[in-house]
Coordinates of C-alpha atoms in Angstrom, one line a residue:
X1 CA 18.4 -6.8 0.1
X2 CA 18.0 -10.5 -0.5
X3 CA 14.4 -10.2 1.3
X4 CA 13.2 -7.1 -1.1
X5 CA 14.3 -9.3 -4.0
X6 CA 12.6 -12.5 -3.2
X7 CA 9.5 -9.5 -2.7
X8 CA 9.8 -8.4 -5.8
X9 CA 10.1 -11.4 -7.6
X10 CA 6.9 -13.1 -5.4
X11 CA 4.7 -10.1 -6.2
X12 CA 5.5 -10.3 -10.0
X13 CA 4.8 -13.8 -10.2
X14 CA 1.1 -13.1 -9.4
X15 CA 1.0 -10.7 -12.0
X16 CA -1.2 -12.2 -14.3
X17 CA -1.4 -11.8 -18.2
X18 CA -1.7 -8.7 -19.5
X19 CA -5.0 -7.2 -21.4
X20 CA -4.5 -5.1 -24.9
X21 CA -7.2 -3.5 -24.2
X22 CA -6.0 -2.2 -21.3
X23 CA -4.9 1.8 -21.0
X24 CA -1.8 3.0 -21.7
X25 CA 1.0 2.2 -19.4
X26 CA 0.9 5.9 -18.4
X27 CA -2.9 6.1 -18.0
X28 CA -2.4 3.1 -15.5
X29 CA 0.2 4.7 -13.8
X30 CA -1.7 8.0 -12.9
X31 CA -4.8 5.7 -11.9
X32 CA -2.2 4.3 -9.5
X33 CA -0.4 7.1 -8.0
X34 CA -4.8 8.5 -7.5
X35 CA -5.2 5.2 -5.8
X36 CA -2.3 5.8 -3.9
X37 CA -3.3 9.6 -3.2
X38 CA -7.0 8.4 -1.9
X39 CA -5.5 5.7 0.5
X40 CA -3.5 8.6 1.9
X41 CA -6.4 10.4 2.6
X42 CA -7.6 7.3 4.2
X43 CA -5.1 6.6 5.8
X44 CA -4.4 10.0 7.6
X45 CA -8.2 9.9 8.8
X46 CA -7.6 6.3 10.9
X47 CA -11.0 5.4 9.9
X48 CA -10.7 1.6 10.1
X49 CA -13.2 0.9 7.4
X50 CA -11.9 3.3 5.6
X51 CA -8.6 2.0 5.4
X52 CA -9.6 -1.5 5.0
X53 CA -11.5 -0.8 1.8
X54 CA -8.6 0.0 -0.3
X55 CA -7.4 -3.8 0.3
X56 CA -8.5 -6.7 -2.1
X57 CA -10.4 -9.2 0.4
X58 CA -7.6 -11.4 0.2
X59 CA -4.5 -8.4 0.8
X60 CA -1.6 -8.9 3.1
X61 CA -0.3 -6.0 5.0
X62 CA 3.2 -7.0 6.3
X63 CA 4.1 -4.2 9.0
X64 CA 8.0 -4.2 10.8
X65 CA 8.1 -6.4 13.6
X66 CA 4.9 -8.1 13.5
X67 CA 3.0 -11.7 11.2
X68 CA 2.1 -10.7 8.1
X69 CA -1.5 -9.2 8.7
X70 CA -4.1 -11.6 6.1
X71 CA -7.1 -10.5 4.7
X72 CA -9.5 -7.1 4.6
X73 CA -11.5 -8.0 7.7
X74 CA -8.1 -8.7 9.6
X75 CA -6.5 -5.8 8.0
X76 CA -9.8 -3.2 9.5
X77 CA -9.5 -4.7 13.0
X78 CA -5.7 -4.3 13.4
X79 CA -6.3 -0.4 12.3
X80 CA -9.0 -0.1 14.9
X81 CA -7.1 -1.5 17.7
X82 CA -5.5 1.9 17.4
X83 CA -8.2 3.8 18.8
X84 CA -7.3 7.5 19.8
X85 CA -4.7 7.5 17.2
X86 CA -3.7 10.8 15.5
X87 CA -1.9 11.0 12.0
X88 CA -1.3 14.1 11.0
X89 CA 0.6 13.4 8.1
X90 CA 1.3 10.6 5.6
X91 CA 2.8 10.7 2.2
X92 CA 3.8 8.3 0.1
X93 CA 6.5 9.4 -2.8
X94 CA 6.6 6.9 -6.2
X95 CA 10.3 5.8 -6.8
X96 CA 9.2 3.8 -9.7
X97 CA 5.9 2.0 -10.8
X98 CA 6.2 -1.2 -12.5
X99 CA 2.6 -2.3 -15.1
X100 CA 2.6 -5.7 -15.4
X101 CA -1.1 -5.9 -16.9
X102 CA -4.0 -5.3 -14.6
X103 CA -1.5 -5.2 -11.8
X104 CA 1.2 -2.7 -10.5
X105 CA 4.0 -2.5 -8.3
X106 CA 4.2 1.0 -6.7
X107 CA 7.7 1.3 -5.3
X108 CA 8.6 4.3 -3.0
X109 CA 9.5 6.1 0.3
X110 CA 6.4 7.0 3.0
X111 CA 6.7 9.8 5.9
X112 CA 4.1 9.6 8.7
X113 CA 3.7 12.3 11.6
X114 CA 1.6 10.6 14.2
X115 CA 1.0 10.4 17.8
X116 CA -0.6 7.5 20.0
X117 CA -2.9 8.4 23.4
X118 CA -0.5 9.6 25.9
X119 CA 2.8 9.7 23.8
X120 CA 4.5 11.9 22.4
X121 CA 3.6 13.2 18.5
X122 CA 6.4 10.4 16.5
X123 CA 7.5 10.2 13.2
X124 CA 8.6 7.8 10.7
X125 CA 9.7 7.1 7.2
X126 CA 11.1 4.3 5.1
X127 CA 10.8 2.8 1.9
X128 CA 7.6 0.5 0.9
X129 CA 6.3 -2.0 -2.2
X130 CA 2.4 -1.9 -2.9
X131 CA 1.4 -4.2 -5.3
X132 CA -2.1 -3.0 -7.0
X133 CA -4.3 -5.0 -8.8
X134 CA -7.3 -4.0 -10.8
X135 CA -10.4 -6.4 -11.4
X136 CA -12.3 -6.2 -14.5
X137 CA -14.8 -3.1 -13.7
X138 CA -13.6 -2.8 -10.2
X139 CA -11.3 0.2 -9.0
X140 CA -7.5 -0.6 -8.1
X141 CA -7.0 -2.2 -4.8
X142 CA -4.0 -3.1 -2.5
X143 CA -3.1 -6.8 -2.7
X144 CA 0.0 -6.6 -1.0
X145 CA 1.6 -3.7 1.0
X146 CA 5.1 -3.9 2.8
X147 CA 6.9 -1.0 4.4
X148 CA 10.5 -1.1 6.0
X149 CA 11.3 2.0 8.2
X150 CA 14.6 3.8 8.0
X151 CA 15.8 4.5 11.6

């Protein structure tokens, strides 16, 4: 719990100041939840590029077990080193979204179905933080994504 706080509080530190013009707090959050729709789509097709362009050039994916992964380039060849891979499902459920500004914390719960060459089809779930950010006349993109599996 300790480590999910000092997360939360690290990711909205680098939130930023906030925009008047900006949308609506609900218009913000239904750009997110597409966002996070699309890199679904992405995500189930294991299309390294694909993947890699939903992350800001300077994201961190932090995946169980292993260094925090830095950077887009870094974050395409750790997806393609999982050549053959099958995902035949992946959701990702909203438990809250937090709008701080031209950034947003997407809190939730993720489900994969998925199977590796010459294993058996496995699945896993857990909880997750994505923190979103969205450049002046750019789309949103994935600064930071960390996901902790539920046994």
């Amino acid at each position: 719990m300790r480590r999910q706080l000092i997360l939360a509080v690290s990711l909205t530190g680098c939130a930023g100041p906030t925009n008047e013009d900006y949308p609506t707090d609900a218009e913000t959050r239904r750009q997110v939840v597409e966002a996070m729709e699309r890199y679904q789509v992405a995500a189930r097709s294991v299309n390294p590029d694909s993947i890699a362009a939903f992350f800001t050039e300077s994201a961190t994916l932090f995946e169980p077990g292993i260094m925090p992964i830095r950077g887009r380039d870094s974050i395409r060849s750790f997806i393609a080193s999982f050549s053959g891979a099958r995902v035949d499902s992946a959701t990702a459920s909203p438990d809250t979204i937090e709008i701080f500004g031209r950034t947003a914390l997407y809190w939730g719960s993720y489900f994969e179905r998925l199977a590796f060459p010459g294993q058996p089809v496995s699945e896993q779930h857990g909880k997750f933080v994505a923190q979103w950010v969205h450049p002046p006349g750019g789309e949103w993109l994935l600064q930071r994504l960390f996901r902790i599996p539920i046994p």
